[in-house]
Coordinates of C-alpha atoms in Angstrom, one line a residue:
M165 CA -20.0 3.5 -25.5
Y166 CA -19.5 5.8 -28.3
P167 CA -17.3 8.3 -26.5
A168 CA -15.7 4.8 -24.3
L169 CA -14.5 3.3 -27.5
A170 CA -13.1 7.0 -28.4
S171 CA -11.1 7.1 -25.1
Y172 CA -9.3 3.8 -26.1
T173 CA -8.5 4.3 -29.9
C174 CA -5.2 4.2 -30.4
G175 CA -3.6 7.9 -31.5
T176 CA -6.7 9.9 -30.3
G177 CA -7.8 8.6 -27.1
S178 CA -6.7 9.0 -24.0
H179 CA -5.3 5.4 -22.9
G180 CA -1.6 5.0 -25.1
S181 CA -0.9 4.0 -28.2
T182 CA 0.3 0.3 -27.7
P183 CA -2.3 -1.7 -29.1
H184 CA -2.9 -5.6 -29.9
G185 CA -3.6 -6.5 -26.2
G186 CA -1.4 -3.2 -25.0
T187 CA -4.1 -0.2 -23.6
C188 CA -5.8 0.8 -26.6
L189 CA -7.6 -0.9 -29.5
T190 CA -7.0 0.7 -33.6
G191 CA -9.1 2.7 -35.2
A192 CA -9.5 -0.7 -37.5
Q193 CA -10.4 -2.4 -34.3
V194 CA -12.8 -0.5 -33.0
D195 CA -15.5 0.0 -36.3
A196 CA -14.5 -3.7 -36.4
L197 CA -16.6 -3.6 -32.9
K198 CA -19.4 -0.7 -33.5
K199 CA -20.3 -3.3 -37.0
I200 CA -20.5 -6.1 -34.4
Y201 CA -22.6 -4.6 -31.8
A202 CA -25.0 -3.3 -35.4
G203 CA -26.0 -6.6 -36.1
P204 CA -26.4 -8.8 -39.5
V205 CA -28.2 -6.5 -41.8
N206 CA -28.1 -7.8 -46.0
S207 CA -26.8 -6.1 -48.9
R208 CA -30.2 -4.1 -48.5
G209 CA -29.6 -3.0 -44.6
Q210 CA -32.5 -5.0 -44.1
R211 CA -31.9 -6.8 -40.3
L212 CA -31.3 -10.2 -40.3
Y213 CA -31.2 -10.7 -36.4
S214 CA -30.9 -7.7 -33.8
N215 CA -28.0 -5.8 -32.3
W216 CA -26.5 -6.0 -28.8
F217 CA -26.7 -4.7 -25.4
W218 CA -22.5 -3.0 -25.5
D219 CA -22.8 -4.3 -21.7
A220 CA -19.4 -6.1 -20.6
G221 CA -18.1 -6.1 -24.1
I222 CA -16.7 -9.0 -25.4
W223 CA -13.4 -9.9 -22.6
T224 CA -14.5 -12.8 -20.5
P225 CA -12.5 -12.5 -17.6
P226 CA -10.7 -15.6 -16.2
T227 CA -12.4 -15.5 -12.6
A228 CA -15.6 -15.4 -14.1
P229 CA -16.1 -18.1 -16.7
G230 CA -19.1 -17.7 -18.3
A231 CA -20.2 -17.6 -22.4
G232 CA -20.4 -14.8 -23.6
W233 CA -19.4 -12.7 -26.8
Q234 CA -15.9 -13.9 -25.9
L235 CA -16.6 -17.9 -25.7
W236 CA -19.3 -17.8 -28.3
N237 CA -18.1 -15.4 -31.3
V238 CA -14.6 -15.4 -30.8
V239 CA -12.5 -18.5 -29.2
T240 CA -13.3 -21.0 -26.1
A241 CA -9.1 -21.7 -25.5
P242 CA -6.3 -20.6 -28.1
V243 CA -6.0 -24.0 -30.0
P244 CA -3.1 -22.3 -32.9
N245 CA -4.9 -22.5 -36.4
V246 CA -7.8 -23.4 -34.9
N247 CA -11.3 -22.0 -34.8
T248 CA -12.7 -22.6 -31.6
A249 CA -15.6 -19.8 -31.1
I250 CA -18.7 -22.6 -30.2
N251 CA -21.0 -20.4 -32.7
L252 CA -18.2 -22.6 -35.0
T253 CA -18.1 -25.3 -33.1
L254 CA -21.8 -26.3 -32.3
G255 CA -23.4 -23.2 -34.5
A256 CA -21.5 -24.4 -38.1
G257 CA -23.5 -27.9 -37.7
A258 CA -26.7 -26.3 -37.0
I259 CA -27.0 -23.6 -38.9
P260 CA -27.3 -25.9 -42.9
M261 CA -29.2 -29.2 -40.8
I262 CA -31.1 -27.6 -38.8
F263 CA -31.8 -23.0 -39.2
Q264 CA -31.8 -23.7 -43.5
T265 CA -35.0 -25.0 -45.1
P266 CA -34.6 -27.8 -46.8
P267 CA -31.8 -28.6 -44.6
V268 CA -27.8 -29.5 -46.5
V269 CA -26.0 -31.9 -44.7
T270 CA -23.0 -31.2 -44.6
P271 CA -19.5 -33.1 -43.5
V272 CA -18.4 -31.9 -40.5
N273 CA -14.6 -31.2 -41.7
G274 CA -13.1 -30.4 -45.4
P275 CA -13.9 -27.8 -48.4
N276 CA -17.4 -28.2 -47.9
G277 CA -18.0 -29.1 -44.4
Q278 CA -19.4 -26.9 -41.8
E279 CA -16.9 -23.9 -41.5
A280 CA -16.8 -23.7 -44.8
F281 CA -20.6 -23.9 -45.8
V282 CA -20.7 -20.8 -43.0
F283 CA -18.0 -18.6 -44.4
R284 CA -19.9 -18.6 -47.2
F285 CA -23.0 -17.9 -46.0
N286 CA -24.2 -15.3 -48.0
F287 CA -26.6 -13.1 -46.1
D288 CA -29.2 -12.5 -49.6
T289 CA -29.4 -15.6 -50.4
D290 CA -29.2 -17.6 -47.6
A291 CA -31.3 -15.8 -44.9
P292 CA -34.1 -16.1 -46.1
K293 CA -33.6 -19.8 -46.2
I294 CA -34.1 -19.7 -42.4
F295 CA -38.2 -18.6 -42.5
A296 CA -39.1 -20.9 -45.9
K297 CA -41.5 -23.6 -45.7
T298 CA -42.3 -26.6 -48.2
Q299 CA -43.9 -30.0 -49.3
A300 CA -41.6 -31.5 -47.3
Y301 CA -41.1 -28.8 -45.0
P302 CA -43.9 -26.7 -43.4
E303 CA -42.2 -25.7 -40.7
S304 CA -39.9 -23.0 -41.2
S305 CA -37.5 -24.1 -38.6
M306 CA -37.9 -19.7 -37.1
D307 CA -41.8 -21.6 -36.5
F308 CA -40.3 -24.7 -34.4
M309 CA -37.6 -22.9 -32.9
A310 CA -38.6 -19.4 -31.4
A311 CA -40.7 -18.3 -28.9
V312 CA -41.9 -15.0 -30.9
S313 CA -45.1 -14.1 -30.3
T314 CA -46.4 -11.0 -29.6
D315 CA -50.5 -12.3 -29.3
L316 CA -50.3 -13.1 -25.4
R317 CA -54.5 -12.7 -25.6
P318 CA -55.2 -16.6 -24.8
F319 CA -52.5 -16.7 -21.6
R320 CA -53.6 -13.6 -19.8
A321 CA -57.4 -14.4 -20.4
R322 CA -56.7 -17.9 -18.6
G323 CA -54.7 -15.5 -15.7
G324 CA -51.5 -17.3 -16.5
K325 CA -48.4 -15.4 -15.2
L326 CA -45.0 -15.2 -17.0
I327 CA -41.5 -13.8 -16.0
V328 CA -39.0 -13.8 -18.0
S329 CA -35.3 -13.2 -17.0
S330 CA -32.6 -12.2 -19.8
S331 CA -28.7 -12.1 -20.0
V332 CA -28.0 -8.6 -21.1
N333 CA -24.1 -9.9 -22.3
D334 CA -25.4 -13.1 -23.7
G335 CA -23.2 -13.9 -26.8
I336 CA -25.5 -15.7 -28.7
F337 CA -28.8 -14.7 -27.8
S338 CA -29.2 -10.9 -27.8
G339 CA -30.6 -10.0 -25.1
A340 CA -31.4 -6.6 -27.0
A341 CA -33.5 -8.6 -29.2
I342 CA -35.6 -10.2 -26.6
A343 CA -36.2 -6.8 -24.7
R344 CA -37.5 -5.9 -28.1
W345 CA -39.8 -8.4 -28.3
Y346 CA -41.2 -7.4 -25.0
R347 CA -41.4 -3.8 -26.2
N348 CA -43.6 -5.1 -29.3
M349 CA -45.8 -7.5 -27.1
D350 CA -46.3 -4.7 -24.8
S351 CA -47.4 -2.6 -27.7
C352 CA -49.8 -6.4 -28.7
M353 CA -51.7 -6.0 -25.6
N354 CA -52.3 -3.0 -25.4
G355 CA -49.6 -1.2 -23.0
R356 CA -51.1 -3.7 -19.8
A357 CA -48.0 -6.0 -20.6
T358 CA -46.9 -5.6 -17.2
D359 CA -49.9 -6.7 -15.6
F360 CA -49.9 -10.7 -17.1
A361 CA -45.6 -10.5 -18.0
R362 CA -42.2 -9.4 -16.3
L363 CA -39.2 -8.8 -17.7
F364 CA -35.9 -9.0 -16.1
M365 CA -32.9 -8.1 -17.4
V366 CA -29.1 -9.3 -15.6
P367 CA -25.7 -6.9 -16.4
N368 CA -23.0 -8.4 -17.4
M369 CA -24.6 -12.4 -17.5
A370 CA -22.8 -14.6 -19.5
H371 CA -26.0 -16.8 -21.0
C372 CA -28.0 -18.4 -19.1
G373 CA -25.5 -18.0 -16.6
G374 CA -22.0 -17.5 -15.6
G375 CA -19.8 -14.0 -15.9
A376 CA -18.7 -11.6 -13.8
A377 CA -22.2 -10.2 -12.8
T378 CA -25.3 -10.9 -9.7
A379 CA -25.9 -14.3 -11.9
S380 CA -27.8 -16.3 -9.0
F381 CA -31.1 -15.3 -8.5
A382 CA -33.3 -19.1 -9.1
Q383 CA -34.6 -19.8 -6.0
N384 CA -36.0 -15.3 -5.9
E385 CA -37.4 -16.0 -9.5
V386 CA -39.6 -18.9 -8.5
K387 CA -40.9 -17.3 -5.9
A388 CA -41.6 -14.6 -7.1
I389 CA -43.8 -16.6 -9.8
T390 CA -45.0 -18.1 -7.3
D391 CA -46.0 -15.0 -4.9
W392 CA -47.1 -13.6 -8.3
V393 CA -49.7 -16.3 -9.1
E394 CA -50.8 -17.9 -5.3
K395 CA -51.1 -14.6 -3.9
G396 CA -51.6 -11.6 -6.3
I397 CA -48.1 -10.1 -5.5
A398 CA -46.9 -8.6 -8.0
P399 CA -42.6 -8.5 -8.3
E400 CA -41.1 -5.5 -8.7
R401 CA -38.1 -6.6 -7.7
I402 CA -35.8 -9.7 -7.7
V403 CA -32.8 -10.2 -5.6
A404 CA -29.8 -11.7 -7.8
T405 CA -27.0 -12.0 -6.0
N406 CA -22.8 -12.6 -7.0
T407 CA -20.5 -15.4 -6.4
N408 CA -17.7 -13.7 -7.3
A409 CA -15.4 -13.3 -3.6
T410 CA -13.5 -10.1 -5.6
S411 CA -13.6 -8.7 -8.9
P412 CA -12.3 -10.4 -12.1
Y413 CA -11.2 -7.1 -13.2
P414 CA -7.9 -6.4 -12.8
T415 CA -6.9 -2.9 -12.8
G416 CA -5.9 -1.2 -15.1
G417 CA -7.6 -3.4 -17.9
L418 CA -8.2 -2.8 -21.2
F419 CA -12.1 -1.9 -20.7
D420 CA -14.7 0.6 -19.7
P421 CA -13.5 1.0 -15.9
R422 CA -16.8 1.6 -15.1
I423 CA -17.5 -2.3 -15.0
A424 CA -14.8 -2.5 -12.5
M425 CA -15.5 0.4 -10.5
N426 CA -18.7 -0.5 -9.6
F427 CA -18.6 -4.8 -9.7
P428 CA -20.9 -6.1 -6.6
A429 CA -18.3 -8.5 -5.6
S430 CA -19.6 -10.6 -2.9
G431 CA -23.3 -8.9 -3.0
T432 CA -26.9 -8.4 -4.4
R433 CA -27.8 -6.3 -6.5
P434 CA -31.8 -5.9 -7.9
L435 CA -33.0 -6.8 -11.2
C436 CA -35.5 -4.7 -11.6
V437 CA -39.0 -5.0 -14.0
Y438 CA -37.8 -3.6 -17.8
P439 CA -37.2 -1.0 -18.8
K440 CA -36.1 -0.6 -15.2
I441 CA -32.5 -0.8 -13.7
A442 CA -31.1 -0.2 -10.7
A443 CA -29.8 3.0 -9.4
Y444 CA -27.4 3.7 -6.3
K445 CA -29.0 5.5 -4.0
G446 CA -25.8 7.4 -2.6
S447 CA -25.4 5.8 0.4
G448 CA -24.4 2.2 2.2
M449 CA -22.5 -0.8 0.8
T450 CA -22.4 -0.8 -3.2
N451 CA -23.0 -4.8 -2.9
D452 CA -26.3 -4.5 -1.0
A453 CA -29.5 -4.5 -2.7
G454 CA -30.9 -2.7 -0.3
N455 CA -28.9 0.4 -1.5
F456 CA -30.3 0.3 -5.3
A457 CA -33.3 1.3 -6.2
C458 CA -35.3 0.9 -9.1
I459 CA -35.8 4.2 -12.0
D460 CA -37.2 4.7 -15.3
P461 CA -34.3 5.2 -17.2
G462 CA -36.5 6.9 -19.7
F463 CA -35.1 5.3 -23.0
R464 CA -36.6 7.1 -25.7
P465 CA -37.3 5.9 -29.5
G466 CA -34.0 4.8 -31.4
G467 CA -30.9 2.4 -31.7
D468 CA -31.7 -0.4 -28.9
H469 CA -35.2 1.1 -27.6
D470 CA -36.3 1.2 -31.1
F471 CA -40.2 0.2 -31.2
H472 CA -40.6 0.8 -34.4
D473 CA -37.1 -1.5 -35.9
D474 CA -37.6 -5.1 -37.1
D475 CA -35.1 -7.8 -35.9
D476 CA -36.9 -10.8 -37.7
G477 CA -35.3 -10.7 -41.0
H478 CA -37.8 -10.8 -43.5
G479 CA -38.1 -6.3 -42.8
D480 CA -41.8 -5.5 -42.8
G481 CA -42.4 -5.2 -39.6
R482 CA -44.1 -8.7 -38.7
H483 CA -42.9 -10.6 -35.6

């Protein structure tokens, strides 16, 4: 993604020099994007949460609404002098009163209100409270709010089957974190996770659905898990439909043109078993899932696909 960012950097890229809603992004804006997508760390450089996949980027096309990066982290509605990102309107109450041990009761507004609490959050001293336990609160918020176990041997031993589908462009729960959990679970299961559990990543889909994506696949997903449980047929792909009749990306928009170029308007694409991805076979309509194969992209350890990094806030490899 960095070469694409470079081409849109004002003064040095190939897309002009008109920043802030024009044709390019300033160097400071590009640096901010890189920092945001790398994920939060404390002063020692320990990861507090995951990085994010770049996928479709921050902008949410108005004609393909969904709770993507823009709505969670930038703005839901342009109200002057008001922060309307969901992470503030919803998250500002959840962070002090749910994701802290002990919880901190805060008023909604005011100098000590929820928004003030979020902006004063200290990544060194406050982040560990997400995992803390006390006599009054014997479970941490992560104990009861997150499903992070990688030891699914009891589930496998009972003959359980699991299909996980995740948004690649989710602005709140990182798709990279879910992929990392799956890889770690696969390692815990001695590399045999696909015997009973399969992950399907959905490109461009926002939080739990929506966005400029082939995001309609619930019926096919139910059929896939039913066939796996009742007939022993493990799913290799799940066909997903895009209900957007036309591409929501305008010609000449400030985004990686490959996203618009490959948009499957009114069409279907296969969702592939992670880490495989859908690849065009080279002929036929690009909005027909039948013209795509699921291929292994050959991810190597490092970056989004590092088996040895950590995103649980402990910094010691525990999950």
